Short mmCIF file of C-alpha atoms in Angstrom, two decimals:
data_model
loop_
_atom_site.label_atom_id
_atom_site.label_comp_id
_atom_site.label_asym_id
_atom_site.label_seq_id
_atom_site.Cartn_x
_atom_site.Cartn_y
_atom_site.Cartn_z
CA UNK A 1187 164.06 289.32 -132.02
CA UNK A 1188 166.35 286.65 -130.70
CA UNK A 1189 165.44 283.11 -132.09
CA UNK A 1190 166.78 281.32 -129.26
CA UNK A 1191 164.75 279.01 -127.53
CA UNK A 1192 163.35 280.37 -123.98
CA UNK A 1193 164.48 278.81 -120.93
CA UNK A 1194 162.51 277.15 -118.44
CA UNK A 1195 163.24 276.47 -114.38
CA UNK A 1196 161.70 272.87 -113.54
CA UNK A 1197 159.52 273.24 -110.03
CA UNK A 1198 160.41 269.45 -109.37
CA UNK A 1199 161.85 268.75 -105.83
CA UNK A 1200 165.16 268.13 -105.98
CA UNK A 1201 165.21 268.83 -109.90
CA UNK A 1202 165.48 273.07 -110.10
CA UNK A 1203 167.64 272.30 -113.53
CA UNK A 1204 166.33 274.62 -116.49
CA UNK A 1205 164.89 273.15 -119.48
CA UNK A 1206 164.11 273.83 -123.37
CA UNK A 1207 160.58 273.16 -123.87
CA UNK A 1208 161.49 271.03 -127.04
CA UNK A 1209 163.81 268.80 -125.06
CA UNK A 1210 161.23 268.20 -122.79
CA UNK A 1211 160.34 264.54 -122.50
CA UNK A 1212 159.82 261.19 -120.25
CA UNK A 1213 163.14 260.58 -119.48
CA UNK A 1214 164.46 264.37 -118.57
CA UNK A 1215 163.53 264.86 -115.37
CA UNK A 1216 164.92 262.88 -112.23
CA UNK A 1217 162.74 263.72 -109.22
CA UNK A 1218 160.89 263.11 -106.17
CA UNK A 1219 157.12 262.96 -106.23
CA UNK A 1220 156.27 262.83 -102.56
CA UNK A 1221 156.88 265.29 -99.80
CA UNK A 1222 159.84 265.82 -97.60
CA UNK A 1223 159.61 264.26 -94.00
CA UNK A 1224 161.44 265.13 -90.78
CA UNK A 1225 160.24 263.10 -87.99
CA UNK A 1226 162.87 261.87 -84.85
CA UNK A 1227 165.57 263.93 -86.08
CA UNK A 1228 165.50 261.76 -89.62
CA UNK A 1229 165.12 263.17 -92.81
CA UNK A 1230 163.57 261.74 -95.62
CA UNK A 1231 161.01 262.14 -98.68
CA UNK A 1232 157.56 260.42 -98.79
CA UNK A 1233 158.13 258.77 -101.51
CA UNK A 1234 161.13 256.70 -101.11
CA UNK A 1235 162.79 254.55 -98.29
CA UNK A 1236 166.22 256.42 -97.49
CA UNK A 1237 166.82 258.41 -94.59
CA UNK A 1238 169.50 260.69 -92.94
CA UNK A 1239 170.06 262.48 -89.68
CA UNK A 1240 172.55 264.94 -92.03
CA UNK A 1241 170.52 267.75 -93.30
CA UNK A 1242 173.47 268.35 -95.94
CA UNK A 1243 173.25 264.65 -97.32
CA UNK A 1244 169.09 264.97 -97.28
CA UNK A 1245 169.55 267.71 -100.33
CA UNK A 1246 171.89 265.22 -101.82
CA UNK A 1247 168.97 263.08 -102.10
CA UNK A 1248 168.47 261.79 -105.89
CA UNK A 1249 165.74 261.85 -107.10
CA UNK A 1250 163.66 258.71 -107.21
CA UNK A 1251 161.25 259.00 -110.03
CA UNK A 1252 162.05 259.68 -113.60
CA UNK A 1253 159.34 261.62 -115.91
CA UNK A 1254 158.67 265.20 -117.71
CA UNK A 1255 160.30 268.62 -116.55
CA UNK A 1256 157.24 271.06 -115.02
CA UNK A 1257 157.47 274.84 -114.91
CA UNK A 1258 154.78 275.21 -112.41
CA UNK A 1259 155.82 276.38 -109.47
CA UNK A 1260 154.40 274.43 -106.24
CA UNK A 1261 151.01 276.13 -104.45
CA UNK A 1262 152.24 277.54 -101.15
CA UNK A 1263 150.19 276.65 -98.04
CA UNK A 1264 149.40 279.85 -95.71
CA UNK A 1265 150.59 278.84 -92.29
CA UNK A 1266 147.76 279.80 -89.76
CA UNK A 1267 147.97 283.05 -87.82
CA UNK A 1268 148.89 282.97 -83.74
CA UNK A 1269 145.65 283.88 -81.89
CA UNK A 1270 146.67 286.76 -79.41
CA UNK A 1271 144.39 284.84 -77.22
CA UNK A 1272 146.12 281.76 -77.24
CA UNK A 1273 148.05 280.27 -74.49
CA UNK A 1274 151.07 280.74 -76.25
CA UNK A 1275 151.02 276.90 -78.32
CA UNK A 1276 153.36 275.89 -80.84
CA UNK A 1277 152.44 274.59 -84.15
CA UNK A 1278 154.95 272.02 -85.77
CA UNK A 1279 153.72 271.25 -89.02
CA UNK A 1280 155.59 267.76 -89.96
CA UNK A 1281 153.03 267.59 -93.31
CA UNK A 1282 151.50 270.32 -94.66
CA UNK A 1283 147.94 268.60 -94.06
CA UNK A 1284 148.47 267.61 -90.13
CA UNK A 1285 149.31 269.75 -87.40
CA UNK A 1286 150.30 268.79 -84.30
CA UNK A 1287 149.82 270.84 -81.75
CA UNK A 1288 152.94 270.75 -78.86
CA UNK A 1289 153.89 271.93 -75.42
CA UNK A 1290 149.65 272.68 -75.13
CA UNK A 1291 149.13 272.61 -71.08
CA UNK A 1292 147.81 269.75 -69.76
CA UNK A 1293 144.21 269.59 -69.88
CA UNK A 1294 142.69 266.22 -68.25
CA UNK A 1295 139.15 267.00 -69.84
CA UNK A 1296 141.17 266.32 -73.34
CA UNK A 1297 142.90 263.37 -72.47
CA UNK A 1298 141.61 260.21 -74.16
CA UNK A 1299 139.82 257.46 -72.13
CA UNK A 1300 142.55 254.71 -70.85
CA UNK A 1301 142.06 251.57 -72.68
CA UNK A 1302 142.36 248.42 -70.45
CA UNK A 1303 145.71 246.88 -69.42
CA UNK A 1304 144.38 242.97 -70.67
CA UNK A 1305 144.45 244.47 -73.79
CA UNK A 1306 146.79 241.98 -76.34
CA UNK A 1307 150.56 243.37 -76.74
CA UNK A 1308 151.97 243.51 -79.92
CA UNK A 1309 155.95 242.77 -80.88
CA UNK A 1310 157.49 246.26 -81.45
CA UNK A 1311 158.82 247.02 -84.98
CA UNK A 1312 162.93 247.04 -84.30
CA UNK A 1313 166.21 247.96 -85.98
CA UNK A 1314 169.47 246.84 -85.39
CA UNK A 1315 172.24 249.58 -84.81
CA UNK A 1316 175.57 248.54 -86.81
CA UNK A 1317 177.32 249.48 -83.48
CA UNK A 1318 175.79 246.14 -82.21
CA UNK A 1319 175.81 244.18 -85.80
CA UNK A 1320 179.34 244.58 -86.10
CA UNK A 1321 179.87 243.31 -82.74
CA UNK A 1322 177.39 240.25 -83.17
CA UNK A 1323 179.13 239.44 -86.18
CA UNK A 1324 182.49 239.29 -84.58
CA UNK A 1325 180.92 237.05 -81.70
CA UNK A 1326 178.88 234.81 -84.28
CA UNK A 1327 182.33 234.07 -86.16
CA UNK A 1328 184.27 233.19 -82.79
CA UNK A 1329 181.05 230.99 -82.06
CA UNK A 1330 181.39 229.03 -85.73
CA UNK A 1331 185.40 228.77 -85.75
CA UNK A 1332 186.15 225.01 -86.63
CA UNK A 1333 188.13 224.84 -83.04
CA UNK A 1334 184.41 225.23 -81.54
CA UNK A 1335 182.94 223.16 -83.85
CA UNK A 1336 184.87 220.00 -83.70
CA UNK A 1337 184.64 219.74 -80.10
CA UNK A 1338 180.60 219.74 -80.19
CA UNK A 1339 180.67 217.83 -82.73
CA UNK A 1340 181.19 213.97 -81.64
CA UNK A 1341 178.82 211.65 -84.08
CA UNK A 1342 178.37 210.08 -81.28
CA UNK A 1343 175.53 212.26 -79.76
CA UNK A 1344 173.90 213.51 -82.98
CA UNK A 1345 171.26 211.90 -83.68
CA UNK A 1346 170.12 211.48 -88.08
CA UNK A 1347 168.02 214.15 -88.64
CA UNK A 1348 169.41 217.42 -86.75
CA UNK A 1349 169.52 220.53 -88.20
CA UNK A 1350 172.87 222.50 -88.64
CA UNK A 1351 172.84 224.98 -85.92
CA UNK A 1352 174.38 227.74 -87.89
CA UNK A 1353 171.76 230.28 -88.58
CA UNK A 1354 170.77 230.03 -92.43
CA UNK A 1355 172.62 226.88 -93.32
CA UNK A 1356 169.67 224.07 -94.18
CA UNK A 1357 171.41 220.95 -93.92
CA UNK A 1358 170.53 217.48 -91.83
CA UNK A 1359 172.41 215.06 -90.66
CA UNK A 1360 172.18 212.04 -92.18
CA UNK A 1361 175.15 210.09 -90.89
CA UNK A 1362 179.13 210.43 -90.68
CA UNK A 1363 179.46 211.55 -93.86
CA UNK A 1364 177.56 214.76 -93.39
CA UNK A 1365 180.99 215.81 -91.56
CA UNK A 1366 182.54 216.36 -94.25
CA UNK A 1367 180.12 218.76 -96.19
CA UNK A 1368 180.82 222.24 -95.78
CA UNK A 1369 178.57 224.65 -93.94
CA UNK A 1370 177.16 227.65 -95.95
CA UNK A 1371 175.63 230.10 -93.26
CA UNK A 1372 175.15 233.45 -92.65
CA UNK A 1373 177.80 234.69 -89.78
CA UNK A 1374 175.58 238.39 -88.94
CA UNK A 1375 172.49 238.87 -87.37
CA UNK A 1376 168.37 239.12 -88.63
CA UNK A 1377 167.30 242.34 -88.75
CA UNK A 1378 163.57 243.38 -89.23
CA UNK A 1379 163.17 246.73 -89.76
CA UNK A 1380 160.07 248.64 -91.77
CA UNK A 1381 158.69 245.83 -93.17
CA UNK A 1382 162.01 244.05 -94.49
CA UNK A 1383 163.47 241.16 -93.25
CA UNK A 1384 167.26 240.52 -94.22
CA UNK A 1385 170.68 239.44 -92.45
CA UNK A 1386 173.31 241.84 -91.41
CA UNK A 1387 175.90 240.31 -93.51
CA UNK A 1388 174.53 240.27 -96.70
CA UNK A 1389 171.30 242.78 -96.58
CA UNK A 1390 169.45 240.74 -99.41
CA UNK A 1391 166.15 242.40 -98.13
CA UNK A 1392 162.36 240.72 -98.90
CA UNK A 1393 159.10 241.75 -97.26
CA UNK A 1394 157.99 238.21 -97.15
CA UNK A 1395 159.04 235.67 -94.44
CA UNK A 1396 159.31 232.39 -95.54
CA UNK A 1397 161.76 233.87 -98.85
CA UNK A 1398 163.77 235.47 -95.92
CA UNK A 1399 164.09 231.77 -93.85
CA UNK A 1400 164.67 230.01 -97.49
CA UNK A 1401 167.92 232.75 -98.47
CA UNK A 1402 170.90 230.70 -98.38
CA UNK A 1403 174.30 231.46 -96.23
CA UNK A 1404 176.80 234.15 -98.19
CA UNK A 1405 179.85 232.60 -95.47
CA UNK A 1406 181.33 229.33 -95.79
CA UNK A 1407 183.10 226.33 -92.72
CA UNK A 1408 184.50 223.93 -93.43
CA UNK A 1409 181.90 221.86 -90.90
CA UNK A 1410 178.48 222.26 -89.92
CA UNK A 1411 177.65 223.04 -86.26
CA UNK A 1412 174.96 220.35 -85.84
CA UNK A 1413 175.36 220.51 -81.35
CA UNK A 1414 175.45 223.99 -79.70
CA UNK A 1415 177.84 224.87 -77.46
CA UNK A 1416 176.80 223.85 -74.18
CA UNK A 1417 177.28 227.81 -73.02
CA UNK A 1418 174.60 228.47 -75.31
CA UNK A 1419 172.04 226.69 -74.13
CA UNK A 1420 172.47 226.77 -70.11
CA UNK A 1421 174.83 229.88 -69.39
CA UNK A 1422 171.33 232.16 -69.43
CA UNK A 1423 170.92 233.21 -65.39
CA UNK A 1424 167.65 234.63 -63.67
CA UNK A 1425 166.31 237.85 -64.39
CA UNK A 1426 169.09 240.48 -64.14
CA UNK A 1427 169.06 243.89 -63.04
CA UNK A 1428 169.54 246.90 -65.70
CA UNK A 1429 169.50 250.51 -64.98
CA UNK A 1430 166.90 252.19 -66.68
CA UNK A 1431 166.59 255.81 -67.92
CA UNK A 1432 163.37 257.85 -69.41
CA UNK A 1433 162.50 260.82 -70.73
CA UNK A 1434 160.08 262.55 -73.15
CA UNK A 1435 159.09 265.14 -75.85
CA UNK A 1436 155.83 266.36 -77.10
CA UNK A 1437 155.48 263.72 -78.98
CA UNK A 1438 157.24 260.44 -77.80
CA UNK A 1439 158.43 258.75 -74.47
CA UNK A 1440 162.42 257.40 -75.25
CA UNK A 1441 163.10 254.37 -72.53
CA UNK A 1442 166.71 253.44 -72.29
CA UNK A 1443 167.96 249.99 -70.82
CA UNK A 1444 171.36 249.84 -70.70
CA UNK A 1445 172.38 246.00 -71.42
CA UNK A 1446 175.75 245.60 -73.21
CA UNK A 1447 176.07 243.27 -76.25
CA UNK A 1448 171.86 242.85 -76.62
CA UNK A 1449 170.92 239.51 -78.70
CA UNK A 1450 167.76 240.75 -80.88
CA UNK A 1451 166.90 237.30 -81.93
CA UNK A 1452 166.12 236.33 -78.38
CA UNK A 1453 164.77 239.64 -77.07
CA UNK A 1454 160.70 240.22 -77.35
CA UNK A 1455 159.57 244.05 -76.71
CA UNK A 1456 155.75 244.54 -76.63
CA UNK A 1457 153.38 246.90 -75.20
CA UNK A 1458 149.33 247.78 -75.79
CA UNK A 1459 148.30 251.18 -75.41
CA UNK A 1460 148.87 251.27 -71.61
CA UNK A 1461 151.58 248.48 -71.07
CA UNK A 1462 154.84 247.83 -72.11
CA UNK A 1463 156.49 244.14 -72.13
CA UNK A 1464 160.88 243.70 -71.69
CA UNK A 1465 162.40 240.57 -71.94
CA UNK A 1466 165.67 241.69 -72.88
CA UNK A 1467 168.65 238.68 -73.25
CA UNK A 1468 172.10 240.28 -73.73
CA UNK A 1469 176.54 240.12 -72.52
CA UNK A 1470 177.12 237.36 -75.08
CA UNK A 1471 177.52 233.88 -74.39
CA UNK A 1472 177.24 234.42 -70.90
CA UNK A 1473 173.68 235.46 -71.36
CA UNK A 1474 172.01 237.52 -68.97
CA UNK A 1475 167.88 238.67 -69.45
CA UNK A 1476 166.25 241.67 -68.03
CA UNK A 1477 162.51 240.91 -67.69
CA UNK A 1478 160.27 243.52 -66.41
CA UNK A 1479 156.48 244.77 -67.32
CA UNK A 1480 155.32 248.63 -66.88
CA UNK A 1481 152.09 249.98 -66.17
CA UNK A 1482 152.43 253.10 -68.38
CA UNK A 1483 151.36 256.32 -66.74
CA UNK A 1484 150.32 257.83 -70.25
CA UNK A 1485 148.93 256.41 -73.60
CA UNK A 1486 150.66 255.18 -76.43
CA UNK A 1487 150.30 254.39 -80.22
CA UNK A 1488 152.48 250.64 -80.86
CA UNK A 1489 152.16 251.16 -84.32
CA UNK A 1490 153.95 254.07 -84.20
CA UNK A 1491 156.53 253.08 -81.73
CA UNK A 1492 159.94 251.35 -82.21
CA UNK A 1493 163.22 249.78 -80.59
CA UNK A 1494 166.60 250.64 -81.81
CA UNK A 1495 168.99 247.98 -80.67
CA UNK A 1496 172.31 249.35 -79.69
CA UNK A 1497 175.95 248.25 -78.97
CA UNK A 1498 175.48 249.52 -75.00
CA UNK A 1499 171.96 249.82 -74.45
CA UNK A 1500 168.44 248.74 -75.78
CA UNK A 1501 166.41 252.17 -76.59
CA UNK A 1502 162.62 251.93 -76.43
CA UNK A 1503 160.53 254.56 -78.72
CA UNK A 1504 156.97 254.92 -77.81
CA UNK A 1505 154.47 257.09 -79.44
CA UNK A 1506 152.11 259.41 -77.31
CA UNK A 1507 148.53 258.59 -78.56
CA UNK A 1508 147.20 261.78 -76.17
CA UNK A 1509 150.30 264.11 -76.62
CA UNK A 1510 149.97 265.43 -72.91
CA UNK A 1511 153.29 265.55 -70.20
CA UNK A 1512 153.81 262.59 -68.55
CA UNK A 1513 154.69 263.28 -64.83
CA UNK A 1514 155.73 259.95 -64.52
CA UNK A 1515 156.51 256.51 -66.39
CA UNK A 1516 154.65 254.28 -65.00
CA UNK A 1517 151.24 254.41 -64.08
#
């Protein structure tokens, strides 16, 4: 009989390494404790915050969680049988412990009841695309360039107490002197995005607001900016027409806006259940805004919905609360 120590396979996701039982400890096994998620063509695990549209670089995944090896093997869930007398539903199962049920016919009798349009709109929870941050960050540095910067900047109109202009930099003006301090500022753009709040440039990310206002600049000028540019403040013209696209899944209704160069800072997206808010500023310093309010035909969840802020085009998200086909967009 063989003395050597048995094998075991660890059952840990993304683990599957085998073990010796006496090397087993706290510290052997890297792995993920929460459950793998696939939801808008992402990929991710439960338990941790990185996702990927790759389903290659998803198994790459390391583990997030360090602890002991198991050998037991996971409890399979029986997926539930197909009627023969159903009407031919599909069953995505996106967690093991929901199901949603898609492409069921539409059924009136099991829509929900329509919630009232004076209901209060909430901001949408957005993310910046780094086909527009790269581009904002190119037009924030023109904006900041000492050329710009010394023409604004004539004492003789700034009056003690104005801020710097350049987003992150904290100081006031106190007098002449103040010229010759030099600017630290952040050059990219805010981005709030699950929960975190950080700038494009830098990505020092916080969850609370007032420690992402107090972060200071990672750029350097060699002057502060303490008057905009007058383009900044007056170039905005009246409401500007945007072509507008829709269309929908089981599960979500995707609006696109197509507005080049889109300044997230200065765009507000809301909605309620039933209406949906644009005020959408974009093209640069030649700003342009697309305003417009929709009825929406269907119901939606504004928890669960989202913008994604793109180089060419603003793309709205919205979650169907009564998962039923729209025939329409608005109502």
């Amino acid at each position: 009989m063989s003395d050597e120590e048995e094998l075991l396979q660890c059952y840990n996701p993304c683990c599957g390494v085998k073990y010796k039982k006496s090397e087993n400890n706290d510290k052997a096994c890297v792995h993920h404790t929460g459950k793998p998620v696939f939801h808008d063509a992402y990929k991710s695990w439960s338990c941790c915050k990185k996702r990927t549209t790759d389903f290659t670089e998803f198994l790459g995944f390391k583990g997030c969680t360090v602890g002991y090896h198991s050998n037991v093997k996971p409890i399979e869930i029986e997926k539930p049988r197909k009627d023969e007398n159903d009407c031919g539903d599909v069953v995505e199962e996106s967690n093991p412990n929901q199901q949603v049920i898609l492409n069921k016919p539409l059924n009136r009798q099991n829509t929900l009841d329509r919630p009232s349009e004076s209901l209060p709109c909430v901001e949408l929870g957005r993310k910046i695309l780094p086909s527009l941050q790269s581009e904002l960050e190119k037009l924030s540095k023109s904006n900041s360039s000492p050329h710009d910067v010394s023409e604004e900047n004539d004492s003789s109109k700034i009056a003690v107490g104005t801020n710097c202009k350049n987003p992150g930099c904290q100081a006031i003006y106190k007098g002449a002197s103040s010229d010759n301090e030099k600017c630290l500022f952040h050059p990219g753009s805010p981005i709030f995005h699950e929960g975190m709040k950080y700038w494009s440039c830098c990505q020092r990310k916080t969850s609370d607001f007032e420690t992402f206002l107090a972060q200071i600049g990672c750029e350097t000028s060699e002057q502060h900016l303490w008057i905009k540019k007058k383009a900044d403040i007056t170039s905005q013209t009246q409401n500007q027409a945007c072509r507008l696209d829709w269309h929908q899944t089981a599960n979500f209704v995707v609006i696109s806006v197509y507005s080049k160069l889109s300044q997230p800072e200065e765009c507000s997206i809301q909605a309620n259940q039933v209406k949906l808010k644009l005020s959408i500023t974009f093209a640069g310093n030649e700003k342009k805004i697309f305003s417009k309010e929709l009825i929406l035909n269907g119901i939606i969840d504004p928890e669960e919905s989202f913008v994604e802020f793109g180089a060419s085009k603003v793309e709205i998200t919205l979650k169907k609360q009564d998962l039923v086909s729209w025939s329409k967009l608005s109502h």
